[in-house]
mmCIF file of C-alpha atoms and ligand atoms in Angstrom:
data_model
loop_
_atom_site.group_PDB
_atom_site.id
_atom_site.type_symbol
_atom_site.label_atom_id
_atom_site.label_comp_id
_atom_site.label_asym_id
_atom_site.label_seq_id
_atom_site.Cartn_x
_atom_site.Cartn_y
_atom_site.Cartn_z
ATOM 1 C CA MET A 1 -24.316 69.075 -135.699
ATOM 2 C CA THR A 2 -26.341 69.766 -138.939
ATOM 3 C CA THR A 3 -30.312 68.825 -138.898
ATOM 4 C CA VAL A 4 -31.129 67.192 -142.627
ATOM 5 C CA ALA A 5 -34.569 66.110 -144.080
ATOM 6 C CA ALA A 6 -35.081 62.453 -144.068
ATOM 7 C CA TYR A 7 -37.461 59.801 -144.965
ATOM 8 C CA ALA A 8 -37.168 57.097 -142.398
ATOM 9 C CA ALA A 9 -39.329 53.651 -140.794
ATOM 10 C CA PRO A 10 -40.193 54.664 -137.347
ATOM 11 C CA ALA A 11 -41.356 51.129 -136.851
ATOM 12 C CA ALA A 12 -40.877 48.059 -138.048
ATOM 13 C CA LYS A 13 -43.638 46.737 -140.809
ATOM 14 C CA ALA A 14 -44.476 50.542 -140.512
ATOM 15 C CA PRO A 15 -44.908 52.864 -143.344
ATOM 16 C CA LEU A 16 -41.723 55.129 -144.289
ATOM 17 C CA GLU A 17 -42.586 59.226 -143.623
ATOM 18 C CA ARG A 18 -40.751 62.273 -143.801
ATOM 19 C CA THR A 19 -38.719 63.374 -140.482
ATOM 20 C CA ALA A 20 -35.352 65.330 -139.770
ATOM 21 C CA ILE A 21 -32.197 63.917 -138.246
ATOM 22 C CA GLU A 22 -28.862 64.636 -137.395
ATOM 23 C CA ARG A 23 -25.652 64.459 -139.018
ATOM 24 C CA ARG A 24 -22.156 64.916 -136.964
ATOM 25 C CA ALA A 25 -20.197 68.155 -137.520
ATOM 26 C CA VAL A 26 -17.732 67.468 -140.284
ATOM 27 C CA GLY A 27 -14.619 65.755 -138.848
ATOM 28 C CA GLU A 28 -11.018 66.027 -139.734
ATOM 29 C CA PHE A 29 -11.079 63.149 -142.012
ATOM 30 C CA ASP A 30 -15.222 63.719 -143.011
ATOM 31 C CA VAL A 31 -16.692 64.781 -146.122
ATOM 32 C CA LEU A 32 -19.794 66.141 -146.448
ATOM 33 C CA ILE A 33 -21.631 64.701 -149.319
ATOM 34 C CA GLY A 34 -25.105 66.602 -150.681
ATOM 35 C CA ILE A 35 -26.781 63.805 -151.878
ATOM 36 C CA GLU A 36 -28.852 63.863 -155.001
ATOM 37 C CA PHE A 37 -30.113 60.251 -156.013
ATOM 38 C CA VAL A 38 -30.275 57.026 -154.089
ATOM 39 C CA GLY A 39 -31.541 53.734 -154.860
ATOM 40 C CA ILE A 40 -33.868 51.043 -153.408
ATOM 41 C CA CYS A 41 -32.579 47.781 -152.639
ATOM 42 C CA HIS A 42 -34.515 44.888 -151.515
ATOM 43 C CA SER A 43 -31.683 44.771 -148.131
ATOM 44 C CA ASP A 44 -33.559 48.186 -147.582
ATOM 45 C CA ILE A 45 -37.152 46.495 -147.793
ATOM 46 C CA HIS A 46 -35.594 43.409 -145.386
ATOM 47 C CA GLN A 47 -33.930 45.903 -142.883
ATOM 48 C CA ALA A 48 -37.190 48.197 -142.980
ATOM 49 C CA ARG A 49 -39.574 45.285 -141.803
ATOM 50 C CA GLU A 50 -37.313 43.770 -140.033
ATOM 51 C CA GLY A 51 -37.274 40.688 -141.650
ATOM 52 C CA TRP A 52 -33.747 39.666 -141.036
ATOM 53 C CA GLY A 53 -34.115 40.032 -136.984
ATOM 54 C CA GLU A 54 -34.141 42.903 -134.463
ATOM 55 C CA ALA A 55 -33.240 46.394 -136.165
ATOM 56 C CA ILE A 56 -32.450 50.360 -135.017
ATOM 57 C CA PHE A 57 -35.823 52.556 -135.239
ATOM 58 C CA PRO A 58 -36.194 54.769 -136.344
ATOM 59 C CA MET A 59 -34.336 53.764 -139.703
ATOM 60 C CA VAL A 60 -32.930 55.420 -142.250
ATOM 61 C CA PRO A 61 -32.261 53.006 -144.929
ATOM 62 C CA GLY A 62 -30.456 53.786 -148.115
ATOM 63 C CA HIS A 63 -27.010 52.221 -149.340
ATOM 64 C CA GLU A 64 -26.860 53.337 -152.896
ATOM 65 C CA ILE A 65 -26.001 56.986 -152.273
ATOM 66 C CA ALA A 66 -24.551 59.593 -154.861
ATOM 67 C CA GLY A 67 -23.760 62.915 -154.621
ATOM 68 C CA VAL A 68 -21.719 66.090 -154.562
ATOM 69 C CA VAL A 69 -19.081 66.972 -151.947
ATOM 70 C CA ALA A 70 -20.077 69.865 -150.201
ATOM 71 C CA GLU A 71 -17.497 70.187 -147.567
ATOM 72 C CA VAL A 72 -14.125 68.238 -146.654
ATOM 73 C CA GLY A 73 -12.412 68.234 -142.949
ATOM 74 C CA PRO A 74 -8.740 69.832 -142.412
ATOM 75 C CA GLY A 75 -7.204 66.308 -142.863
ATOM 76 C CA VAL A 76 -9.081 65.042 -145.941
ATOM 77 C CA THR A 77 -6.846 64.645 -148.880
ATOM 78 C CA ARG A 78 -8.506 62.732 -151.684
ATOM 79 C CA PHE A 79 -12.159 64.458 -152.338
ATOM 80 C CA ARG A 80 -12.596 68.767 -152.259
ATOM 81 C CA ALA A 81 -15.981 70.494 -152.550
ATOM 82 C CA GLY A 82 -17.795 69.851 -155.808
ATOM 83 C CA ASP A 83 -16.382 66.222 -156.245
ATOM 84 C CA ARG A 84 -18.997 63.965 -157.692
ATOM 85 C CA VAL A 85 -18.485 60.733 -155.403
ATOM 86 C CA GLY A 86 -20.577 57.869 -154.091
ATOM 87 C CA VAL A 87 -21.480 55.910 -150.801
ATOM 88 C CA GLY A 88 -22.055 52.282 -150.725
ATOM 89 C CA CYS A 89 -23.074 49.782 -147.879
ATOM 90 C CA MET A 90 -20.204 50.937 -145.317
ATOM 91 C CA VAL A 91 -19.125 53.972 -143.689
ATOM 92 C CA ASP A 92 -16.347 52.015 -141.644
ATOM 93 C CA SER A 93 -14.350 48.861 -140.146
ATOM 94 C CA CYS A 94 -11.471 48.557 -138.050
ATOM 95 C CA ARG A 95 -8.950 49.340 -140.537
ATOM 96 C CA ALA A 96 -6.539 46.609 -138.799
ATOM 97 C CA CYS A 97 -7.740 43.326 -139.467
ATOM 98 C CA ALA A 98 -5.976 41.237 -142.080
ATOM 99 C CA ASN A 99 -9.075 41.614 -144.142
ATOM 100 C CA CYS A 100 -9.448 45.501 -144.246
ATOM 101 C CA ALA A 101 -5.684 45.700 -144.996
ATOM 102 C CA ALA A 102 -6.960 43.658 -147.800
ATOM 103 C CA GLY A 103 -9.337 46.099 -148.787
ATOM 104 C CA LEU A 104 -12.288 43.432 -148.097
ATOM 105 C CA GLN A 105 -13.938 45.837 -145.421
ATOM 106 C CA GLN A 106 -17.441 43.924 -145.829
ATOM 107 C CA TYR A 107 -15.795 41.228 -144.420
ATOM 108 C CA CYS A 108 -14.070 43.078 -141.366
ATOM 109 C CA THR A 109 -12.990 40.367 -138.533
ATOM 110 C CA GLY A 110 -12.565 43.403 -135.949
ATOM 111 C CA GLY A 111 -15.859 43.858 -135.037
ATOM 112 C CA GLY A 112 -17.253 43.961 -138.836
ATOM 113 C CA PRO A 113 -17.853 47.161 -140.900
ATOM 114 C CA VAL A 114 -19.975 49.977 -139.620
ATOM 115 C CA TRP A 115 -23.151 49.237 -141.955
ATOM 116 C CA THR A 116 -24.404 52.627 -143.902
ATOM 117 C CA TYR A 117 -27.916 52.296 -141.506
ATOM 118 C CA ASN A 118 -28.895 49.927 -139.231
ATOM 119 C CA SER A 119 -26.107 50.214 -137.231
ATOM 120 C CA ILE A 120 -23.888 51.542 -134.672
ATOM 121 C CA GLY A 121 -20.990 53.809 -135.684
ATOM 122 C CA LYS A 122 -17.874 54.234 -133.855
ATOM 123 C CA ASP A 123 -19.546 57.440 -131.980
ATOM 124 C CA GLY A 124 -21.741 55.138 -130.141
ATOM 125 C CA GLU A 125 -24.723 56.557 -132.154
ATOM 126 C CA PRO A 126 -26.968 55.196 -134.676
ATOM 127 C CA THR A 127 -26.062 54.627 -138.480
ATOM 128 C CA TYR A 128 -28.775 56.272 -141.169
ATOM 129 C CA GLY A 129 -28.847 56.088 -144.736
ATOM 130 C CA GLY A 130 -28.877 57.746 -147.943
ATOM 131 C CA TYR A 131 -32.687 58.764 -147.464
ATOM 132 C CA SER A 132 -31.465 61.871 -146.931
ATOM 133 C CA GLU A 133 -30.365 65.544 -147.788
ATOM 134 C CA LYS A 134 -26.944 64.839 -147.037
ATOM 135 C CA ILE A 135 -24.319 62.566 -144.820
ATOM 136 C CA VAL A 136 -21.019 62.538 -143.601
ATOM 137 C CA VAL A 137 -18.741 60.357 -144.099
ATOM 138 C CA ASP A 138 -15.078 59.926 -143.320
ATOM 139 C CA GLU A 139 -13.235 59.485 -146.424
ATOM 140 C CA ASN A 140 -11.696 56.313 -146.466
ATOM 141 C CA PHE A 141 -15.448 54.805 -147.250
ATOM 142 C CA VAL A 142 -16.533 57.338 -150.102
ATOM 143 C CA VAL A 143 -15.519 56.367 -153.543
ATOM 144 C CA ARG A 144 -15.561 58.530 -156.630
ATOM 145 C CA ILE A 145 -17.672 58.616 -159.855
ATOM 146 C CA PRO A 146 -16.262 58.631 -163.020
ATOM 147 C CA ASP A 147 -17.635 61.741 -165.363
ATOM 148 C CA GLY A 148 -18.802 59.288 -167.815
ATOM 149 C CA LEU A 149 -21.201 57.839 -165.498
ATOM 150 C CA SER A 150 -24.342 60.322 -164.170
ATOM 151 C CA LEU A 151 -25.364 60.231 -161.021
ATOM 152 C CA ASP A 152 -28.924 58.813 -161.050
ATOM 153 C CA VAL A 153 -27.666 55.797 -163.056
ATOM 154 C CA ALA A 154 -24.639 55.525 -160.992
ATOM 155 C CA ALA A 155 -26.374 55.409 -157.496
ATOM 156 C CA PRO A 156 -27.125 51.847 -157.509
ATOM 157 C CA LEU A 157 -23.799 50.431 -158.672
ATOM 158 C CA LEU A 158 -23.148 50.767 -154.811
ATOM 159 C CA CYS A 159 -24.329 48.323 -153.979
ATOM 160 C CA ALA A 160 -26.182 46.522 -156.699
ATOM 161 C CA GLY A 161 -22.661 46.896 -159.518
ATOM 162 C CA ILE A 162 -20.632 45.996 -156.520
ATOM 163 C CA THR A 163 -22.519 43.038 -155.349
ATOM 164 C CA THR A 164 -22.735 41.077 -158.996
ATOM 165 C CA TYR A 165 -19.033 42.518 -159.893
ATOM 166 C CA SER A 166 -17.240 41.283 -157.132
ATOM 167 C CA PRO A 167 -18.245 37.105 -157.319
ATOM 168 C CA LEU A 168 -18.125 37.885 -161.494
ATOM 169 C CA ARG A 169 -14.207 38.686 -160.944
ATOM 170 C CA HIS A 170 -13.646 36.361 -158.229
ATOM 171 C CA TRP A 171 -15.355 33.167 -159.814
ATOM 172 C CA ASN A 172 -13.605 34.520 -163.326
ATOM 173 C CA ALA A 173 -16.379 34.984 -165.744
ATOM 174 C CA GLY A 174 -15.253 36.130 -168.450
ATOM 175 C CA PRO A 175 -14.901 34.643 -172.488
ATOM 176 C CA GLY A 176 -15.469 30.808 -172.955
ATOM 177 C CA LYS A 177 -17.740 30.883 -169.577
ATOM 178 C CA LYS A 178 -21.425 30.407 -168.896
ATOM 179 C CA VAL A 179 -22.828 32.834 -166.492
ATOM 180 C CA ALA A 180 -26.501 32.326 -165.580
ATOM 181 C CA VAL A 181 -28.493 34.811 -163.465
ATOM 182 C CA VAL A 182 -31.229 34.438 -161.505
ATOM 183 C CA GLY A 183 -33.804 36.817 -160.955
ATOM 184 C CA LEU A 184 -34.012 40.013 -162.960
ATOM 185 C CA GLY A 185 -34.122 42.671 -160.751
ATOM 186 C CA GLY A 186 -32.108 45.395 -159.484
ATOM 187 C CA LEU A 187 -29.256 43.020 -158.920
ATOM 188 C CA GLY A 188 -29.828 40.841 -161.523
ATOM 189 C CA HIS A 189 -29.880 43.444 -164.129
ATOM 190 C CA MET A 190 -26.339 44.864 -163.263
ATOM 191 C CA ALA A 191 -24.949 40.938 -163.239
ATOM 192 C CA VAL A 192 -26.477 40.336 -167.180
ATOM 193 C CA LYS A 193 -24.442 44.172 -168.077
ATOM 194 C CA ILE A 194 -21.386 43.333 -165.985
ATOM 195 C CA ALA A 195 -21.384 39.717 -167.184
ATOM 196 C CA HIS A 196 -21.562 40.540 -170.367
ATOM 197 C CA ALA A 197 -19.393 43.583 -170.062
ATOM 198 C CA MET A 198 -16.890 41.137 -168.965
ATOM 199 C CA GLY A 199 -17.304 38.650 -171.985
ATOM 200 C CA ALA A 200 -19.207 35.527 -170.621
ATOM 201 C CA GLU A 201 -22.222 33.735 -172.401
ATOM 202 C CA VAL A 202 -25.050 34.933 -170.016
ATOM 203 C CA THR A 203 -28.321 33.085 -169.783
ATOM 204 C CA VAL A 204 -31.313 34.894 -167.473
ATOM 205 C CA LEU A 205 -33.115 32.315 -165.423
ATOM 206 C CA SER A 206 -36.710 34.731 -164.842
ATOM 207 C CA GLN A 207 -39.926 33.362 -163.237
ATOM 208 C CA SER A 208 -41.403 34.289 -166.511
ATOM 209 C CA LEU A 209 -41.029 35.242 -169.891
ATOM 210 C CA ARG A 210 -42.259 38.909 -169.422
ATOM 211 C CA LYS A 211 -39.358 40.792 -169.564
ATOM 212 C CA LYS A 212 -37.326 38.638 -172.087
ATOM 213 C CA ASP A 213 -37.098 41.529 -174.951
ATOM 214 C CA ASP A 214 -35.174 43.467 -171.745
ATOM 215 C CA GLY A 215 -32.774 41.068 -170.905
ATOM 216 C CA LEU A 216 -31.491 40.374 -174.390
ATOM 217 C CA ARG A 217 -31.215 44.252 -174.588
ATOM 218 C CA LEU A 218 -28.874 44.362 -171.502
ATOM 219 C CA GLY A 219 -26.749 41.449 -172.749
ATOM 220 C CA ALA A 220 -28.162 38.081 -172.030
ATOM 221 C CA ASP A 221 -27.324 36.035 -174.920
ATOM 222 C CA GLN A 222 -30.133 33.755 -173.674
ATOM 223 C CA TYR A 223 -33.562 33.777 -171.345
ATOM 224 C CA HIS A 224 -35.375 30.984 -169.898
ATOM 225 C CA ALA A 225 -38.797 30.960 -167.466
ATOM 226 C CA THR A 226 -38.337 29.386 -164.543
ATOM 227 C CA SER A 227 -41.698 28.146 -164.368
ATOM 228 C CA ASP A 228 -41.323 26.213 -167.626
ATOM 229 C CA PRO A 229 -39.719 22.619 -166.112
ATOM 230 C CA LYS A 230 -38.354 22.222 -169.861
ATOM 231 C CA THR A 231 -36.093 24.851 -168.952
ATOM 232 C CA PHE A 232 -34.034 22.852 -166.262
ATOM 233 C CA GLU A 233 -33.824 19.606 -168.115
ATOM 234 C CA GLU A 234 -32.633 21.279 -170.845
ATOM 235 C CA LEU A 235 -30.489 23.166 -169.679
ATOM 236 C CA ALA A 236 -28.833 20.809 -167.287
ATOM 237 C CA GLY A 237 -24.842 20.675 -166.714
ATOM 238 C CA THR A 238 -24.389 24.172 -168.467
ATOM 239 C CA PHE A 239 -23.149 26.888 -166.597
ATOM 240 C CA ASP A 240 -19.788 27.374 -164.770
ATOM 241 C CA ILE A 241 -21.494 30.053 -162.697
ATOM 242 C CA ILE A 242 -24.801 30.877 -161.498
ATOM 243 C CA LEU A 243 -25.045 34.211 -159.613
ATOM 244 C CA ASN A 244 -28.979 33.796 -157.708
ATOM 245 C CA THR A 245 -30.166 37.318 -156.880
ATOM 246 C CA VAL A 246 -33.795 35.805 -155.533
ATOM 247 C CA SER A 247 -34.809 37.720 -152.392
ATOM 248 C CA ALA A 248 -36.998 34.228 -151.344
ATOM 249 C CA SER A 249 -35.913 30.475 -151.202
ATOM 250 C CA LEU A 250 -35.858 28.774 -154.106
ATOM 251 C CA ASP A 251 -35.842 24.882 -155.152
ATOM 252 C CA PHE A 252 -32.325 24.683 -154.953
ATOM 253 C CA ALA A 253 -31.787 20.893 -156.226
ATOM 254 C CA ALA A 254 -33.106 22.204 -159.360
ATOM 255 C CA TYR A 255 -31.159 25.221 -159.894
ATOM 256 C CA LEU A 256 -27.765 23.408 -158.298
ATOM 257 C CA SER A 257 -28.851 21.076 -161.537
ATOM 258 C CA VAL A 258 -27.956 23.062 -164.101
ATOM 259 C CA LEU A 259 -24.389 24.097 -162.866
ATOM 260 C CA ARG A 260 -22.033 21.709 -164.569
ATOM 261 C CA THR A 261 -18.943 19.648 -163.242
ATOM 262 C CA ASP A 262 -16.819 22.296 -160.652
ATOM 263 C CA GLY A 263 -19.843 24.979 -160.941
ATOM 264 C CA THR A 264 -20.365 27.231 -158.719
ATOM 265 C CA MET A 265 -23.593 29.096 -157.198
ATOM 266 C CA VAL A 266 -23.267 32.229 -155.831
ATOM 267 C CA ASN A 267 -26.003 33.550 -153.788
ATOM 268 C CA LEU A 268 -26.511 37.124 -153.180
ATOM 269 C CA GLY A 269 -30.049 36.806 -152.645
ATOM 270 C CA LEU A 270 -30.330 37.378 -149.051
ATOM 271 C CA PRO A 271 -33.923 35.119 -147.815
ATOM 272 C CA GLU A 272 -35.656 36.109 -144.627
ATOM 273 C CA GLU A 273 -35.390 32.308 -143.353
ATOM 274 C CA PRO A 274 -33.480 29.155 -143.253
ATOM 275 C CA VAL A 275 -33.391 27.863 -146.642
ATOM 276 C CA GLN A 276 -32.360 23.639 -146.941
ATOM 277 C CA ILE A 277 -30.576 22.328 -149.699
ATOM 278 C CA GLY A 278 -29.967 17.930 -150.010
ATOM 279 C CA LEU A 279 -26.416 17.494 -150.778
ATOM 280 C CA GLN A 280 -26.725 15.105 -153.302
ATOM 281 C CA SER A 281 -27.172 18.207 -155.595
ATOM 282 C CA LEU A 282 -23.609 19.138 -155.111
ATOM 283 C CA PHE A 283 -21.433 15.578 -154.278
ATOM 284 C CA GLY A 284 -22.353 14.235 -158.010
ATOM 285 C CA HIS A 285 -20.347 16.974 -159.934
ATOM 286 C CA ARG A 286 -18.098 18.581 -157.221
ATOM 287 C CA ARG A 287 -20.653 21.482 -157.293
ATOM 288 C CA SER A 288 -20.353 24.834 -155.231
ATOM 289 C CA MET A 289 -22.797 26.544 -153.252
ATOM 290 C CA SER A 290 -21.632 29.820 -152.205
ATOM 291 C CA SER A 291 -22.091 33.260 -151.069
ATOM 292 C CA SER A 292 -21.047 36.551 -151.612
ATOM 293 C CA GLY A 293 -21.178 39.836 -149.624
ATOM 294 C CA ILE A 294 -20.945 43.419 -151.771
ATOM 295 C CA GLY A 295 -17.862 44.083 -152.267
ATOM 296 C CA GLY A 296 -14.404 46.146 -150.474
ATOM 297 C CA ILE A 297 -13.462 49.639 -150.981
ATOM 298 C CA PRO A 298 -10.825 49.173 -153.879
ATOM 299 C CA GLU A 299 -12.894 47.081 -155.635
ATOM 300 C CA THR A 300 -16.062 49.608 -155.573
ATOM 301 C CA GLN A 301 -14.397 52.192 -156.966
ATOM 302 C CA GLU A 302 -12.175 49.404 -159.833
ATOM 303 C CA MET A 303 -15.940 48.616 -160.666
ATOM 304 C CA LEU A 304 -17.313 51.940 -161.030
ATOM 305 C CA GLU A 305 -14.633 52.775 -163.333
ATOM 306 C CA PHE A 306 -15.629 49.537 -164.875
ATOM 307 C CA CYS A 307 -18.995 50.586 -165.700
ATOM 308 C CA ALA A 308 -18.229 53.964 -166.885
ATOM 309 C CA GLU A 309 -15.379 52.100 -169.345
ATOM 310 C CA HIS A 310 -18.588 49.841 -170.386
ATOM 311 C CA GLY A 311 -21.554 52.434 -170.353
ATOM 312 C CA ALA A 312 -23.122 50.141 -168.083
ATOM 313 C CA GLY A 313 -25.067 52.503 -165.768
ATOM 314 C CA ALA A 314 -28.031 51.385 -163.667
ATOM 315 C CA GLU A 315 -32.113 51.102 -165.483
ATOM 316 C CA ILE A 316 -33.946 53.142 -163.136
ATOM 317 C CA GLU A 317 -37.482 54.274 -161.982
ATOM 318 C CA LEU A 318 -36.869 57.698 -160.571
ATOM 319 C CA ILE A 319 -39.008 58.437 -157.775
ATOM 320 C CA GLY A 320 -40.382 61.136 -155.644
ATOM 321 C CA ALA A 321 -40.130 60.683 -152.049
ATOM 322 C CA ALA A 322 -43.661 60.739 -151.699
ATOM 323 C CA GLU A 323 -43.651 57.096 -153.709
ATOM 324 C CA ILE A 324 -40.991 55.246 -151.460
ATOM 325 C CA ASN A 325 -44.018 53.008 -150.193
ATOM 326 C CA GLU A 326 -45.182 52.781 -153.094
ATOM 327 C CA ALA A 327 -42.203 51.486 -154.785
ATOM 328 C CA TYR A 328 -41.434 48.996 -152.418
ATOM 329 C CA GLU A 329 -44.819 47.386 -152.899
ATOM 330 C CA ARG A 330 -43.681 47.074 -156.422
ATOM 331 C CA VAL A 331 -40.300 45.525 -155.603
ATOM 332 C CA GLN A 332 -41.857 42.749 -153.315
ATOM 333 C CA ALA A 333 -44.323 41.980 -156.654
ATOM 334 C CA SER A 334 -41.157 41.822 -158.569
ATOM 335 C CA ASP A 335 -42.160 44.769 -160.640
ATOM 336 C CA VAL A 336 -39.237 46.732 -161.088
ATOM 337 C CA ARG A 337 -37.887 47.734 -164.023
ATOM 338 C CA TYR A 338 -34.671 47.288 -162.388
ATOM 339 C CA ARG A 339 -34.281 49.893 -159.726
ATOM 340 C CA PHE A 340 -35.941 52.650 -158.113
ATOM 341 C CA VAL A 341 -33.853 55.735 -157.746
ATOM 342 C CA ILE A 342 -35.481 58.385 -155.088
ATOM 343 C CA ASP A 343 -34.782 62.258 -156.533
ATOM 344 C CA THR A 344 -33.565 63.406 -152.955
ATOM 345 C CA ALA A 345 -34.890 67.029 -154.233
ATOM 346 C CA THR A 346 -38.136 65.899 -153.186
ATOM 347 C CA ILE A 347 -37.380 64.905 -149.699
HETATM 348 P P1 NAP B 1 -35.178 42.755 -156.357
HETATM 349 O O1 NAP B 1 -34.870 44.111 -157.561
HETATM 350 O O2 NAP B 1 -36.346 42.672 -156.289
HETATM 351 O O3 NAP B 1 -34.652 41.569 -157.486
HETATM 352 C C1 NAP B 1 -35.213 40.164 -156.587
HETATM 353 C C2 NAP B 1 -35.803 39.388 -158.387
HETATM 354 O O4 NAP B 1 -35.770 38.241 -157.402
HETATM 355 C C3 NAP B 1 -37.076 39.877 -158.309
HETATM 356 O O5 NAP B 1 -37.369 40.751 -159.810
HETATM 357 C C4 NAP B 1 -37.453 38.543 -159.379
HETATM 358 O O6 NAP B 1 -36.905 38.443 -160.421
HETATM 359 C C5 NAP B 1 -37.299 37.217 -158.315
HETATM 360 N N1 NAP B 1 -37.827 36.752 -157.370
HETATM 361 C C6 NAP B 1 -38.734 37.805 -156.816
HETATM 362 N N2 NAP B 1 -39.295 36.918 -155.657
HETATM 363 C C7 NAP B 1 -39.270 35.778 -156.153
HETATM 364 C C8 NAP B 1 -39.183 34.251 -155.919
HETATM 365 N N3 NAP B 1 -40.140 33.907 -155.167
HETATM 366 N N4 NAP B 1 -39.415 32.919 -156.533
HETATM 367 C C9 NAP B 1 -38.177 33.544 -158.150
HETATM 368 N N5 NAP B 1 -37.701 34.886 -158.299
HETATM 369 C C10 NAP B 1 -38.284 35.141 -157.449
HETATM 370 O O7 NAP B 1 -34.351 42.670 -155.381
HETATM 371 P P2 NAP B 1 -32.408 42.909 -155.508
HETATM 372 O O8 NAP B 1 -32.553 44.293 -154.551
HETATM 373 O O9 NAP B 1 -32.142 42.604 -156.592
HETATM 374 O O10 NAP B 1 -31.909 42.078 -154.114
HETATM 375 C C11 NAP B 1 -32.218 40.621 -154.383
HETATM 376 C C12 NAP B 1 -31.522 40.378 -153.243
HETATM 377 O O11 NAP B 1 -30.435 39.964 -152.655
HETATM 378 C C13 NAP B 1 -32.422 40.600 -151.894
HETATM 379 O O12 NAP B 1 -32.640 39.447 -151.114
HETATM 380 C C14 NAP B 1 -31.290 41.507 -151.400
HETATM 381 O O13 NAP B 1 -31.675 41.304 -149.274
HETATM 382 C C15 NAP B 1 -30.062 40.479 -151.504
HETATM 383 N N6 NAP B 1 -28.951 42.060 -151.440
HETATM 384 C C16 NAP B 1 -27.772 41.014 -151.371
HETATM 385 C C17 NAP B 1 -26.014 41.584 -151.572
HETATM 386 C C18 NAP B 1 -25.147 40.750 -151.294
HETATM 387 O O14 NAP B 1 -24.433 41.546 -150.673
HETATM 388 N N7 NAP B 1 -25.364 39.545 -151.013
HETATM 389 C C19 NAP B 1 -26.678 43.246 -152.164
HETATM 390 C C20 NAP B 1 -27.657 43.750 -151.909
HETATM 391 C C21 NAP B 1 -28.761 42.647 -152.008
HETATM 392 P P3 NAP B 1 -37.728 38.136 -161.860
HETATM 393 O O15 NAP B 1 -39.119 38.505 -161.906
HETATM 394 O O16 NAP B 1 -36.526 38.459 -163.186
HETATM 395 O O17 NAP B 1 -37.969 36.293 -161.731
HETATM 396 ZN ZN1 ZN B 2 -28.452 46.783 -151.206
HETATM 397 ZN ZN1 ZN B 3 -11.610 44.950 -140.057
#
């Protein structure tokens, strides 16, 4: 066991504070990673505030982890000390079910994946995330960060990148397809970059026009304010795919009305309360309402190569650990451009 410094929420809704946690000894197939950067995902906030139901405290959030391998166990074949690596939302799964075999570990049916934090590991101990100096992870849940991406802008790709890349691939975003991205935050800005790099025509639907210049610079072709009711009239029946990245509930009828016939709205945002939709919004044009969770390990590696090739790192605001609580407030106020990343040297 190794004791490492970390930032934890001691209880639901309590501010995060510096603490110490134990990491397990490096096992046969384990990789010890010196964490350099970790992104702040809105999911960290939902969970630290216990917004998604009962959570495990103290909680060390963080599932957008980038760092360098410090040590490997004797059975590790894919990594060695000095490699630049990442860890996302999962640190294990059953590895035996059909979904695990297909590389869709996020949909593991053998008891579900072991999440990077707020979960119980196979050793029966709670998992602790990346707001910490080091982490020990089985090599099968570690990915390689390509040389073309610096670690700070790569960190958010481990959740925001894969969560948007996976549905864009699944629903065939590409040339000739019109993609709308709702919400220009952490996920939204990566959705714009990735959909643009895939060759789709991209429209941002944001609450206001205040980030319009950024949206166009990131690769959007069009940018509309959802606070303007004319937006929904003008765009009626337009999009093949809507990626909804909003962390709160929306007027779904209005958003579904801008899908074309056979279009799909993919809900990536996970509001804390159940949402309501009228099925009338779907039946008239055979529209689909769907969702998607992160992405599997092979697809996460593929996404990192894709982002390196297209120069699509995240747009980040680097902060010290002492600023985490303030950053949480700013994310909740939609005041993020476009991902807070913690320099873990400050922990
Ligand atoms: P974020 O950085 O806070 O971005 C969310 C954006 O949604 C905001 O920047 C804002 O954009 C818009 N927004 C916020 N409140 C709104 C409201 N009341 N009405 C309309 N728009 C609003 O959050 P994130 O880290 O991207 O995460 C977004 C959501 O995805 C969270 O619920 C998170 O838990 C979830 N998530 C899901 C997965 C998955 O696997 N499905 C993975 C990661 C995260 P504008 O200012 O442009 O309007
Ligand atoms: Zn996340
Ligand atoms: Zn499984």
